[in-house]
Coordinates of C-alpha atoms and ligand atoms in Angstrom, one line a residue:
M1 CA 84.7 99.2 127.5
F2 CA 81.5 101.4 127.3
H3 CA 79.6 102.1 130.4
V4 CA 76.3 103.9 129.9
K5 CA 74.9 106.0 132.7
R6 CA 71.9 108.3 133.0
E7 CA 72.5 111.5 135.0
L8 CA 75.7 113.4 134.4
D9 CA 77.4 112.7 137.7
L10 CA 79.4 115.7 138.8
T11 CA 80.8 113.8 141.8
A12 CA 82.2 110.9 139.7
E13 CA 86.0 110.7 139.3
H14 CA 87.0 110.9 135.6
E15 CA 90.2 111.6 133.8
G16 CA 88.3 113.7 131.4
L17 CA 84.7 114.8 130.7
V18 CA 83.7 115.5 127.0
I19 CA 81.1 118.1 126.2
G20 CA 79.9 119.1 122.7
L21 CA 79.6 122.8 122.2
F22 CA 77.5 124.4 119.5
D23 CA 78.1 127.9 118.4
K24 CA 75.1 129.6 119.7
P25 CA 74.6 132.5 122.2
E26 CA 72.5 130.6 124.7
K27 CA 74.0 129.7 128.0
F28 CA 74.7 126.2 129.4
S29 CA 71.5 124.7 130.7
G30 CA 70.5 121.6 132.7
S31 CA 73.4 119.5 134.0
L32 CA 75.9 121.7 132.1
A33 CA 74.6 124.8 134.0
K34 CA 75.3 122.9 137.3
L35 CA 78.8 122.2 136.0
D36 CA 79.2 125.8 135.1
E37 CA 78.1 126.8 138.7
R38 CA 81.0 124.8 140.1
F39 CA 83.2 127.0 138.1
E40 CA 81.3 130.0 139.3
G41 CA 80.3 130.8 135.8
Q42 CA 83.8 130.8 134.4
L43 CA 83.0 128.2 131.7
T44 CA 80.5 130.7 130.3
E45 CA 83.1 133.4 130.4
L46 CA 85.7 131.2 128.7
V47 CA 83.2 130.4 125.9
K48 CA 82.5 134.1 125.5
S49 CA 86.1 135.0 125.3
G50 CA 86.8 132.2 122.8
D51 CA 89.2 130.5 125.1
I52 CA 86.8 127.5 124.8
S53 CA 86.0 127.5 121.1
A54 CA 82.7 126.4 119.6
K55 CA 84.2 126.4 116.1
L56 CA 83.8 123.2 114.2
K57 CA 86.4 120.5 115.2
R58 CA 88.2 122.8 117.7
I59 CA 89.0 120.8 120.7
S60 CA 89.6 122.8 124.0
K61 CA 90.9 121.2 127.1
V62 CA 90.2 122.9 130.3
H63 CA 91.8 121.7 133.6
S64 CA 89.1 121.6 136.3
L65 CA 91.7 122.7 139.0
G66 CA 89.7 120.7 141.6
K67 CA 86.3 122.5 140.9
T68 CA 84.8 119.1 139.9
T69 CA 85.8 115.5 140.2
A70 CA 86.5 115.2 136.5
K71 CA 90.2 116.2 136.1
R72 CA 89.8 118.0 132.8
I73 CA 86.9 119.0 130.5
W74 CA 87.2 118.4 126.8
F75 CA 85.0 120.8 124.7
V76 CA 84.4 119.6 121.2
G77 CA 83.5 122.6 119.0
L78 CA 80.5 121.7 116.7
G79 CA 80.0 125.0 114.9
K80 CA 76.5 126.1 114.0
E81 CA 73.9 123.5 114.7
K82 CA 72.2 124.0 111.3
E83 CA 75.4 123.7 109.4
L84 CA 76.7 120.5 111.2
S85 CA 76.5 117.4 109.1
F86 CA 76.7 113.9 110.5
D87 CA 80.1 113.3 108.8
K88 CA 81.5 116.3 110.4
L89 CA 80.3 115.1 113.8
R90 CA 82.1 111.9 113.3
E91 CA 85.2 113.7 112.2
A92 CA 85.0 116.0 115.3
F93 CA 84.8 112.8 117.5
G94 CA 87.8 111.5 115.6
K95 CA 89.8 114.6 116.3
L96 CA 88.8 114.5 120.0
F97 CA 89.9 110.9 120.4
K98 CA 93.2 111.5 118.6
E99 CA 93.8 114.3 121.1
V100 CA 92.8 112.2 124.1
K101 CA 95.0 109.4 122.9
G102 CA 97.8 111.9 122.4
S103 CA 97.5 113.0 126.1
K104 CA 97.8 109.3 127.1
Q105 CA 94.5 109.0 128.8
E106 CA 92.9 105.6 129.5
E107 CA 89.5 106.9 130.6
V108 CA 87.1 109.5 129.6
A109 CA 83.4 110.3 130.1
V110 CA 81.2 111.7 127.3
F111 CA 78.0 113.6 127.8
V112 CA 76.4 112.4 124.6
D113 CA 73.2 114.5 124.8
S114 CA 75.4 117.6 124.1
F115 CA 76.0 116.2 120.7
T116 CA 72.5 115.9 119.5
T117 CA 70.7 118.1 116.9
D118 CA 67.2 118.1 115.4
E119 CA 68.5 115.8 112.7
W120 CA 70.0 113.1 114.9
D121 CA 69.6 111.8 118.4
G122 CA 71.8 110.4 121.1
L123 CA 71.8 107.0 119.5
D124 CA 73.2 108.3 116.2
A125 CA 75.7 110.3 118.1
A126 CA 76.7 107.3 120.2
H127 CA 77.2 105.4 116.9
A128 CA 79.4 108.1 115.5
L129 CA 81.3 108.4 118.8
S130 CA 82.2 104.7 119.1
E131 CA 83.0 104.4 115.4
A132 CA 85.2 107.5 115.5
M133 CA 87.0 106.2 118.6
A134 CA 87.8 102.9 116.9
L135 CA 88.9 104.6 113.6
A136 CA 90.8 107.6 115.0
T137 CA 92.9 105.6 117.5
Y138 CA 93.9 102.9 115.0
E139 CA 97.6 102.2 114.7
F140 CA 99.6 99.8 112.5
N141 CA 102.5 98.9 114.7
G142 CA 104.7 97.7 111.9
Y143 CA 107.8 95.6 112.5
R144 CA 110.2 97.8 114.2
Q145 CA 112.3 95.9 116.8
K146 CA 111.4 98.6 119.4
S147 CA 107.6 98.6 119.5
N148 CA 106.1 102.0 119.2
E149 CA 102.9 101.0 120.9
P150 CA 102.0 103.4 123.7
E151 CA 101.9 101.9 127.2
K152 CA 98.6 103.6 127.8
K153 CA 95.5 103.0 125.6
L154 CA 92.0 104.6 125.9
T155 CA 90.0 101.6 127.0
N156 CA 87.4 102.9 129.3
L157 CA 84.5 105.1 128.3
T158 CA 81.6 106.3 130.4
I159 CA 78.7 107.6 128.4
Y160 CA 76.2 109.8 130.1
S161 CA 72.7 110.2 128.5
E162 CA 69.9 111.8 130.3
L163 CA 67.6 111.8 127.3
F164 CA 67.9 108.4 125.7
D165 CA 67.3 104.9 126.8
Q166 CA 70.4 103.4 128.3
E167 CA 70.1 100.1 126.6
D168 CA 69.6 101.7 123.2
V169 CA 72.6 103.9 123.7
Q170 CA 74.7 100.9 124.6
A171 CA 73.4 99.0 121.5
A172 CA 74.4 102.0 119.3
L173 CA 77.8 102.2 120.8
T174 CA 78.4 98.5 120.1
V175 CA 77.2 98.9 116.5
G176 CA 79.5 101.9 115.9
Y177 CA 82.4 100.1 117.5
T178 CA 81.8 97.1 115.3
F179 CA 81.9 99.2 112.2
G180 CA 85.1 100.8 113.3
K181 CA 86.8 97.5 114.2
G182 CA 85.8 95.9 110.9
T183 CA 87.4 98.8 109.1
N184 CA 90.5 98.5 111.2
S185 CA 90.9 94.9 110.2
A186 CA 90.9 95.8 106.6
R187 CA 93.5 98.5 107.3
T188 CA 95.8 96.1 108.9
L189 CA 95.5 93.6 105.9
V190 CA 96.2 96.4 103.5
N191 CA 99.2 97.7 105.5
T192 CA 100.8 94.2 105.7
P193 CA 103.5 93.8 103.1
G194 CA 103.3 91.3 100.2
N195 CA 105.9 89.0 101.6
L196 CA 103.9 88.6 104.7
L197 CA 100.5 88.4 103.1
T198 CA 100.4 86.0 100.2
A199 CA 97.3 84.6 98.7
T200 CA 97.7 81.7 101.0
D201 CA 97.8 84.0 104.0
L202 CA 94.8 85.8 102.9
A203 CA 92.9 82.6 102.4
H204 CA 93.9 81.5 106.0
Y205 CA 92.7 84.8 107.3
A206 CA 89.3 84.4 105.5
A207 CA 88.9 80.8 106.6
E208 CA 89.5 82.0 110.3
L209 CA 87.0 84.8 109.8
G210 CA 84.6 82.3 108.4
A211 CA 85.0 79.8 111.4
R212 CA 84.5 82.7 113.9
Y213 CA 81.2 83.7 112.3
D214 CA 80.0 80.4 111.1
F215 CA 80.2 81.3 107.4
E216 CA 80.4 78.6 104.7
V217 CA 84.0 78.7 103.6
E218 CA 85.3 77.5 100.2
I219 CA 88.9 78.0 99.2
L220 CA 89.6 76.9 95.6
E221 CA 93.1 75.5 95.1
K222 CA 95.0 75.9 91.8
A223 CA 93.8 72.5 90.5
E224 CA 90.1 73.4 91.1
I225 CA 90.6 76.8 89.6
E226 CA 92.0 75.1 86.5
K227 CA 89.1 72.6 86.5
L228 CA 86.6 75.4 86.5
G229 CA 88.5 77.0 83.6
M230 CA 89.3 80.3 85.2
G231 CA 91.8 81.2 82.5
A232 CA 91.8 84.9 83.2
F233 CA 92.6 84.5 86.9
L234 CA 95.2 81.8 86.2
A235 CA 97.0 83.9 83.6
V236 CA 97.7 86.6 86.2
N237 CA 99.1 83.9 88.6
K238 CA 101.4 82.3 85.8
G239 CA 104.5 84.2 86.8
S240 CA 104.2 83.6 90.5
A241 CA 105.8 81.2 92.8
E242 CA 102.7 81.5 95.0
P243 CA 99.6 79.4 94.3
P244 CA 96.4 81.3 93.6
K245 CA 93.4 81.1 95.9
M246 CA 89.8 81.8 95.0
I247 CA 88.2 82.5 98.4
V248 CA 84.5 82.3 99.0
L249 CA 82.6 83.1 102.1
K250 CA 78.9 82.5 102.3
Y251 CA 76.6 84.1 104.9
Q252 CA 72.9 83.0 104.8
G253 CA 70.7 85.3 106.8
K254 CA 67.4 84.3 105.2
Q255 CA 65.5 81.1 105.1
E256 CA 66.2 80.5 101.4
W257 CA 69.2 81.2 99.3
K258 CA 67.7 84.0 97.2
D259 CA 68.2 87.7 96.7
V260 CA 71.9 86.9 97.1
I261 CA 74.4 89.9 97.2
G262 CA 77.8 89.0 95.7
L263 CA 80.7 91.1 97.1
V264 CA 83.8 90.6 95.0
G265 CA 87.1 92.1 96.1
K266 CA 90.4 92.4 94.1
G267 CA 93.0 90.4 96.0
I268 CA 96.3 91.1 94.3
T269 CA 98.8 90.8 97.1
F270 CA 101.5 92.6 95.1
D271 CA 101.2 94.1 91.6
T272 CA 104.6 94.4 89.7
G273 CA 102.7 95.1 86.5
G274 CA 104.1 91.8 85.1
Y275 CA 106.0 92.2 81.7
S276 CA 104.2 95.5 81.3
I277 CA 106.3 96.3 84.3
K278 CA 105.6 99.4 86.5
T279 CA 108.2 102.1 87.0
K280 CA 110.5 102.0 90.1
A281 CA 108.4 104.8 91.6
G282 CA 105.0 103.3 90.5
I283 CA 105.7 99.9 92.0
V284 CA 106.1 101.1 95.5
G285 CA 102.9 100.7 97.5
M286 CA 101.6 97.9 95.4
K287 CA 101.1 95.7 98.5
T288 CA 97.9 97.6 98.8
D289 CA 96.5 96.1 95.7
M290 CA 94.4 93.8 97.8
G291 CA 92.4 96.7 99.2
G292 CA 89.2 95.5 97.6
A293 CA 89.6 92.0 99.2
A294 CA 90.3 93.7 102.5
A295 CA 87.1 95.9 102.2
V296 CA 85.1 92.8 101.5
L297 CA 86.6 90.9 104.4
G298 CA 86.1 93.9 106.7
A299 CA 82.5 94.1 105.7
M300 CA 82.0 90.4 106.3
E301 CA 83.4 90.8 109.8
I302 CA 80.7 93.4 110.5
I303 CA 78.1 91.2 108.8
G304 CA 79.2 88.3 111.0
E305 CA 78.7 90.4 114.1
M306 CA 75.5 92.1 113.1
R307 CA 73.8 89.1 111.4
P308 CA 71.4 91.0 109.1
E309 CA 68.6 89.2 107.5
Q310 CA 70.4 89.0 104.1
N311 CA 72.2 86.6 102.0
V312 CA 75.8 87.3 101.0
V313 CA 78.5 85.6 99.0
A314 CA 82.0 87.1 99.2
V315 CA 84.3 86.1 96.4
I316 CA 88.1 87.1 96.5
P317 CA 90.5 86.1 93.7
S318 CA 93.9 86.3 95.1
T319 CA 97.4 86.1 93.7
D320 CA 100.3 88.4 93.1
N321 CA 101.2 89.7 89.6
M322 CA 104.8 88.7 89.1
I323 CA 107.3 88.2 86.3
S324 CA 109.1 85.0 85.4
A325 CA 109.7 82.8 82.4
G326 CA 106.3 81.3 83.0
A327 CA 104.5 84.6 83.3
F328 CA 101.7 85.7 80.9
K329 CA 102.7 88.2 78.3
P330 CA 101.2 91.0 76.1
D331 CA 99.6 89.5 73.0
D332 CA 98.6 86.3 74.9
V333 CA 95.0 85.2 74.4
I334 CA 93.3 83.6 77.3
T335 CA 89.9 82.1 78.0
S336 CA 87.9 83.2 80.9
M337 CA 85.5 81.0 82.9
S338 CA 82.6 82.6 81.1
G339 CA 84.0 81.4 77.8
K340 CA 84.8 85.0 76.6
T341 CA 88.3 85.2 75.2
I342 CA 90.6 88.0 76.1
E343 CA 93.5 89.5 74.2
V344 CA 96.1 90.6 76.8
L345 CA 97.5 94.0 75.7
N346 CA 98.8 95.0 79.1
T347 CA 99.7 92.6 81.9
D348 CA 99.4 95.5 84.3
A349 CA 95.7 95.6 83.7
E350 CA 95.5 92.4 85.8
G351 CA 92.8 93.5 88.3
R352 CA 90.0 93.3 85.6
L353 CA 91.2 89.8 84.6
V354 CA 91.0 88.3 88.0
L355 CA 87.7 90.0 88.7
A356 CA 86.2 88.7 85.4
D357 CA 86.4 85.1 86.7
A358 CA 85.4 86.1 90.3
L359 CA 82.3 87.8 88.9
T360 CA 81.4 84.7 86.9
Y361 CA 82.0 82.5 90.0
A362 CA 80.0 84.7 92.2
K363 CA 77.0 84.2 89.8
H364 CA 77.7 80.4 89.9
H365 CA 77.2 80.7 93.7
G366 CA 73.8 82.3 93.1
A367 CA 74.7 86.0 93.4
N368 CA 71.6 88.0 92.0
Y369 CA 73.4 91.3 92.7
L370 CA 77.1 92.2 92.2
V371 CA 79.2 94.7 93.9
D372 CA 82.9 94.6 93.1
V373 CA 85.6 96.6 94.9
A374 CA 89.0 97.1 93.5
T375 CA 92.2 99.2 93.5
L376 CA 91.8 99.1 89.7
T377 CA 93.2 102.1 88.0
G378 CA 95.5 105.1 88.3
G379 CA 92.9 106.7 85.9
V380 CA 90.3 107.0 88.7
I381 CA 92.9 109.1 90.6
T382 CA 93.2 111.4 87.6
A383 CA 89.5 111.6 87.2
L384 CA 88.4 112.0 90.9
G385 CA 91.4 112.5 93.1
V386 CA 92.1 110.6 96.3
H387 CA 89.1 111.3 98.4
T388 CA 86.4 110.0 96.1
T389 CA 85.8 106.4 95.1
G390 CA 84.8 106.0 91.4
A391 CA 81.6 104.0 90.8
M392 CA 80.1 102.5 87.7
T393 CA 77.0 100.5 87.2
N394 CA 74.7 98.7 84.8
Y395 CA 71.7 99.2 87.0
E396 CA 71.0 102.5 88.6
P397 CA 68.6 101.3 91.4
L398 CA 71.4 99.2 92.8
Y399 CA 73.8 102.0 92.5
E400 CA 71.4 104.2 94.4
Q401 CA 71.4 101.8 97.4
V402 CA 75.2 101.6 97.5
L403 CA 75.4 105.5 97.2
E404 CA 72.9 105.8 100.1
A405 CA 75.1 103.7 102.3
S406 CA 78.2 105.5 101.3
M407 CA 76.6 108.9 102.2
E408 CA 75.7 107.7 105.6
S409 CA 79.2 106.2 106.1
G410 CA 80.7 109.4 105.1
E411 CA 82.7 107.7 102.3
Q412 CA 82.4 109.8 99.1
M413 CA 81.8 108.2 95.8
W414 CA 80.9 109.6 92.3
Q415 CA 79.6 107.8 89.3
L416 CA 81.4 107.6 86.0
P417 CA 79.4 106.8 82.8
L418 CA 79.5 103.5 80.9
F419 CA 78.5 104.6 77.5
E420 CA 78.2 102.1 74.6
S421 CA 81.2 104.0 72.9
E422 CA 83.6 102.8 75.6
K423 CA 82.2 99.4 75.8
E424 CA 83.0 99.2 72.1
R425 CA 86.6 99.9 72.9
V426 CA 86.8 96.9 75.1
R427 CA 85.2 94.7 72.6
N428 CA 87.7 95.7 69.9
S429 CA 90.2 93.0 69.2
Q430 CA 91.4 91.2 66.0
V431 CA 91.8 87.9 67.7
A432 CA 89.5 87.6 70.8
D433 CA 86.1 88.8 72.2
L434 CA 87.7 91.4 74.4
N435 CA 90.9 93.2 75.0
N436 CA 92.1 94.1 78.5
S437 CA 93.6 97.6 77.8
P438 CA 92.2 99.8 75.0
G439 CA 94.5 102.7 75.9
R440 CA 94.9 105.4 78.5
E441 CA 91.9 107.7 77.5
G442 CA 89.3 107.3 80.2
H443 CA 90.9 104.2 81.4
A444 CA 89.0 104.0 84.8
I445 CA 85.9 103.8 82.6
V446 CA 87.2 101.2 80.2
A447 CA 88.4 99.0 83.1
G448 CA 84.8 99.3 84.6
A449 CA 83.4 98.5 81.1
F450 CA 85.6 95.4 80.8
I451 CA 84.4 94.0 84.2
G452 CA 80.8 94.8 83.2
E453 CA 81.1 92.4 80.4
F454 CA 81.3 89.7 82.9
A455 CA 78.3 90.9 85.0
E456 CA 76.3 90.5 81.9
G457 CA 72.7 90.9 82.8
T458 CA 73.1 90.8 86.6
P459 CA 72.7 94.2 88.3
W460 CA 76.2 95.3 89.2
V461 CA 78.1 98.1 90.8
H462 CA 81.8 98.6 90.4
L463 CA 83.8 100.6 92.9
D464 CA 87.3 101.8 91.9
I465 CA 89.2 102.5 95.2
A466 CA 92.7 103.0 93.7
G467 CA 92.7 106.6 95.1
T468 CA 90.8 106.1 98.3
A469 CA 92.2 102.8 99.7
T470 CA 95.3 104.6 101.1
S471 CA 96.0 108.1 102.4
S472 CA 99.4 109.7 102.3
K473 CA 98.5 111.9 105.3
A474 CA 96.9 111.4 108.7
Y475 CA 93.3 112.6 108.8
D476 CA 90.7 112.9 111.5
L477 CA 89.5 109.3 111.4
G478 CA 92.9 107.7 110.9
P479 CA 96.6 107.7 110.3
S480 CA 98.4 107.7 107.0
G481 CA 98.4 104.4 105.2
A482 CA 95.4 102.1 104.6
T483 CA 92.0 103.8 105.1
G484 CA 89.8 100.7 105.1
V485 CA 87.6 102.5 102.6
M486 CA 84.3 100.9 101.6
V487 CA 84.2 98.5 104.6
R488 CA 81.5 100.5 106.4
T489 CA 79.6 101.3 103.1
L490 CA 79.4 97.7 102.1
A491 CA 78.3 96.6 105.5
L492 CA 75.6 99.2 105.7
F493 CA 74.6 98.6 102.1
V494 CA 74.1 94.8 103.0
E495 CA 72.3 95.6 106.2
R496 CA 69.9 98.0 104.5
F497 CA 69.6 96.0 101.2
E498 CA 66.2 95.8 99.5
P499 CA 65.8 93.5 96.6
M500 CA 64.5 95.2 93.5
E501 CA 62.4 94.4 90.5
T502 CA 64.9 93.5 87.7
Ligands
BES601 N1 96.9 98.2 90.8 C1 96.9 99.0 89.8 C2 96.1 100.3 90.0 C3 96.6 101.3 91.1 C4 97.3 102.4 90.7 C5 96.2 101.0 92.3 C6 97.7 103.2 91.7 C7 96.7 101.8 93.3 C8 97.5 103.0 93.0 C9 96.3 98.4 88.5 O1 96.5 97.0 88.4 C10 97.0 99.0 87.3 O2 98.2 98.7 87.2 N2 96.3 99.7 86.6 C11 96.8 100.3 85.3 C12 95.9 100.0 84.2 C13 96.6 100.3 82.8 C14 97.7 99.4 82.6 C15 95.5 100.2 81.8 C16 96.9 101.8 85.6 O3 96.0 102.3 86.2 O4 97.9 102.5 85.1
MN602 MN1 98.3 96.4 87.5
ZN603 ZN1 96.7 96.0 90.2

């Protein structure tokens, strides 16, 4: 798929040649000057006149009219070098690949050196490029009788780099592509409707992933879940015709099973709200309520490929949240695996219930650090909108490592506070240790506070992706629908993770 070559070959046949263009007065130099010569200086003229734009994310396609063996040249506007962030570079590549895909081209060559700055080199640019290619060209084909899959796919990329080691560039391309692919796997899981992705289906998917990457796989069946006393998880499943699954994947990259990172993902395959039923508008889209599970599985795919020197246990509680005569109800009191009792005030606050037992179970598997990811609350959308994941923590140094990874991945997150006052609201019940829904005020925060009760003393970060797991509009790095948010952040976080004094 990626062929790395050294010198920009102006005699090689290409469907397209891609060049990054910074907004600066200097003329083309080096190999690009030679290219311009073939056009008798016309490229310089077109840049001057603005017909080829150096404005950020502007894509200009120039037909070569036989002046060079590349049939067309794609210029990618990068704006002012000093103002270009790495995120914007990745987005510019995304926009490029969407246009290349739109023009049905199967092959393109990229002169990667033209995308470097003082802040990042050709290897970083190569990573951004291959990641963006995978992300931006992703499609969910759906289930139409007539497939909308294009006959032609971009499958062949030549990367020219005169300044950087070919093998290093190749490796960076592979890493970027791996990150993109893991994200796309998560997107497909989230886009799949609830009738076609039950807890059993999700467990099969995870088991297959585990077999592929040699993870230890444990799928707890209902009887075992009962034996372990996961009363919170079981309560949510009570109304369902589908059996619940507690999915566990273990990846051991260290000699010893220590410094274990627990990744916990909410795996509600469909959320009706239960007896606290959702509105007919609010229920649509609730197939995406396993976005946290998908993020964890996507990250595990990347971890399986990259094999970092880390220990990871992924835990996914999966069920749908349905209504029937057997379903759990408001006022029910349930006992979680931790022993903590919970008064159910709202059956639609089910995510925190399944996560409570999953966190406890992750600790049973030796997790020393916990990160949970969940499409947890509409409240986080009210607080932060749909482009920013809400984060909460009981341990700042761990959050800083997650935040660092998110910044590098270009996935925005913002921390919400967990003050004692809101913890008190969760602990307020006449009949039980906790209640699962203390009211709408700051409800993203109280949901986080509830989950935090089960992290107890273990360093923990909670990521609420209710707003960010899907996008109603297409964007530079993907189509509308599932975004695969947090896959890349989690994978990068794991890769870079440094154990802390706790
Ligand atoms: N799965 C929903 C949260 C959600 C909302 C995800 C919108 C994606 C988009 C969650 O289980 C839920 O229903 N949360 C309730 C909590 C409330 C009952 C305290 C909510 O946010 O309204
Ligand atoms: Mn709900
Ligand atoms: Zn839910």
